Short mmCIF file of C-alpha atoms in Angstrom, two decimals:
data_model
loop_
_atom_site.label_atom_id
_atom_site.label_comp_id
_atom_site.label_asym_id
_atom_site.label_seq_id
_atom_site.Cartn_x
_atom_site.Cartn_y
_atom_site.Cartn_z
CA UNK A 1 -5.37 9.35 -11.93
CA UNK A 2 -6.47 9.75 -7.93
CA UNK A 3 -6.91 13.54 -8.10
CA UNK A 4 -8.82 12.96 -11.44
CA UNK A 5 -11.83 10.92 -9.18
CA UNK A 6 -14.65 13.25 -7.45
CA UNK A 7 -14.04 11.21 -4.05
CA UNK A 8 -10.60 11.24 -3.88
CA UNK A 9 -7.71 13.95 -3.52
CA UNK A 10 -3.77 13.16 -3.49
CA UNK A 11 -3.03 15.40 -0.10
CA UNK A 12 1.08 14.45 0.28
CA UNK A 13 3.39 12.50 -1.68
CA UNK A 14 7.34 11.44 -0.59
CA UNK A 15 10.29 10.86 -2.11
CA UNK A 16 11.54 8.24 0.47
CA UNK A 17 10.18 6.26 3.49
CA UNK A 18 11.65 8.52 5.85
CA UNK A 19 9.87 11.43 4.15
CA UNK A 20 6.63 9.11 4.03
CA UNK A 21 6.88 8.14 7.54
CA UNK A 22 6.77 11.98 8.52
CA UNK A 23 4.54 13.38 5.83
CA UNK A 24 1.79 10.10 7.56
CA UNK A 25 2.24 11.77 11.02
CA UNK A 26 1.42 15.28 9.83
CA UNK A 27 -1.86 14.12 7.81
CA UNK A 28 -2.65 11.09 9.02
CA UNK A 29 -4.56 10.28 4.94
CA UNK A 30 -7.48 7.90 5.15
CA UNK A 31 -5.55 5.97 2.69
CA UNK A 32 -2.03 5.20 2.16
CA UNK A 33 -0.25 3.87 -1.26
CA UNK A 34 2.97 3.00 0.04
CA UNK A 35 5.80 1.84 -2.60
CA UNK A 36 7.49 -1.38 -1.04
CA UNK A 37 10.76 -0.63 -2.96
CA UNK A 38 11.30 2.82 -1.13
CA UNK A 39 14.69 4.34 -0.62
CA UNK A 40 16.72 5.46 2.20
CA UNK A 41 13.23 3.34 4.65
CA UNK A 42 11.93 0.19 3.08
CA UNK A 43 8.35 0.09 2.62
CA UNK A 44 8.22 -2.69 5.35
CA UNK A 45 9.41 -0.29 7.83
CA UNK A 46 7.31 2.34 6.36
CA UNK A 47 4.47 -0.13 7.43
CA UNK A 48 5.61 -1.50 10.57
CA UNK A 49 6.54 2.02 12.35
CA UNK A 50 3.18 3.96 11.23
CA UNK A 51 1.08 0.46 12.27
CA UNK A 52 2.57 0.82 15.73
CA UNK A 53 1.65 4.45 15.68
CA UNK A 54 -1.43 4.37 13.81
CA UNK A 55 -3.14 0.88 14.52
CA UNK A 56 -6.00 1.88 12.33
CA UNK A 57 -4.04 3.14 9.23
CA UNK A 58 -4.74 1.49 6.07
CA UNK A 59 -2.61 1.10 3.29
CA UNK A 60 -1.97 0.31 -0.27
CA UNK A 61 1.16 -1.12 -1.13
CA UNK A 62 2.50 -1.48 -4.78
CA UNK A 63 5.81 -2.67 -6.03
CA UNK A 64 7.60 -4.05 -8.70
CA UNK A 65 8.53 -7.34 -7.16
CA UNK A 66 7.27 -10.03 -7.93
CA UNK A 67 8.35 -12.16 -4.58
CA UNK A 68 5.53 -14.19 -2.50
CA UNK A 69 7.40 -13.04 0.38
CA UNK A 70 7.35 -9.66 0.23
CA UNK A 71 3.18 -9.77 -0.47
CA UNK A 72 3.17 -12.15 3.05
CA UNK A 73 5.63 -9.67 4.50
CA UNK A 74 3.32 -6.78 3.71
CA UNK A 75 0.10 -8.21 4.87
CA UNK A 76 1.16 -9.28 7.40
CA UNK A 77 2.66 -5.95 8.71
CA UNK A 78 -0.57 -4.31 7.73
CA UNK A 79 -1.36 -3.80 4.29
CA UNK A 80 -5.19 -3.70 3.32
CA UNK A 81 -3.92 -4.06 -0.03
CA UNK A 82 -1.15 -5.37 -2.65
CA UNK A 83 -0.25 -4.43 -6.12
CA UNK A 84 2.11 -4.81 -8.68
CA UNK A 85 3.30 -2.20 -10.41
CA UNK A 86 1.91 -3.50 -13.73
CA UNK A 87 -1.67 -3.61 -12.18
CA UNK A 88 -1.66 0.39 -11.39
CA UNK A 89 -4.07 1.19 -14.12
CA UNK A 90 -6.82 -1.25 -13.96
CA UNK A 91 -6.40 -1.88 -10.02
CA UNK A 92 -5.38 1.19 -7.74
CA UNK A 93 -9.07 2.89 -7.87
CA UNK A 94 -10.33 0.08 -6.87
CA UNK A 95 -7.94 -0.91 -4.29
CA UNK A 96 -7.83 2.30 -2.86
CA UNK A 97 -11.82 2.54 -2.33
CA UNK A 98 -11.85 -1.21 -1.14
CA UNK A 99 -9.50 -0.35 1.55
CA UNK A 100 -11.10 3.05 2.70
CA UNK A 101 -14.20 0.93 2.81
CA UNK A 102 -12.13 -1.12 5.41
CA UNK A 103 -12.05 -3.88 3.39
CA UNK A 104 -8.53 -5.71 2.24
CA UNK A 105 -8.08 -6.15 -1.78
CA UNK A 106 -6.04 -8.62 -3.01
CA UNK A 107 -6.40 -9.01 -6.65
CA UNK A 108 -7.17 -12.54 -8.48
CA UNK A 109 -3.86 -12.99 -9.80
CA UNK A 110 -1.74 -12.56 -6.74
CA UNK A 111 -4.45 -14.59 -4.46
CA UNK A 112 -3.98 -17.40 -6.54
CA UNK A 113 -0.11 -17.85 -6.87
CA UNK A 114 -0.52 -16.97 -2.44
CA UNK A 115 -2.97 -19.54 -2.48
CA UNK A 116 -0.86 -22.23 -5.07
CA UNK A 117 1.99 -21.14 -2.22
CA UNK A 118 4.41 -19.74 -5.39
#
């Protein structure tokens, strides 16, 4: 779906955080879609080491929880954005070209509930 846009281009991908952590450092993407539920490093570690490193990284993060704490969690360590898994379709292009914009994108749905504190 990324590759498939005219100004965008998938340039690494990971298999775990570790991997994603390394595969940042060598090329240091404008934009980052980071899964939250990542094995062997957590997506919140994912986020809090390359934020130390990179203070001016920006990231996407999607996951299939549906906890209020992890979308505070991951703002809050950095993420421009937050997705569930279910919004992929409709709401990663979008996301994505908010955030390389240098804008944050939080979509209606999860706003509210943040907002309604559930």
């Amino acid at each position: 779906m990324v590759n498939a846009q005219s100004d965008m281009m998938v340039v690494g991908e990971a298999a775990d955080g570790h991997e994603a952590i390394q595969r940042f450092r060598e090329l240091q993407p404008d934009v980052s879609v980071v899964d939250w539920n990542l094995p062997i490093v957590r997506g919140e570690e994912v986020l809090g080491t390359l934020n130390k490193e990179f203070p001016n990284a920006r990231f996407v993060v999607i996951t299939a929880l549906n906890g209020d704490d992890c979308i505070r969690q991951a703002l809050n360590l950095g993420a421009h954005a937050f997705l569930h898994k279910d919004m992929l379709r409709r709401e990663l292009l979008a996301a994505i070209r908010a955030v390389h914009d240098g804008q944050h994108y939080i979509p209606e749905a999860i706003a509210k509930r943040l907002k309604n504190g559930h």
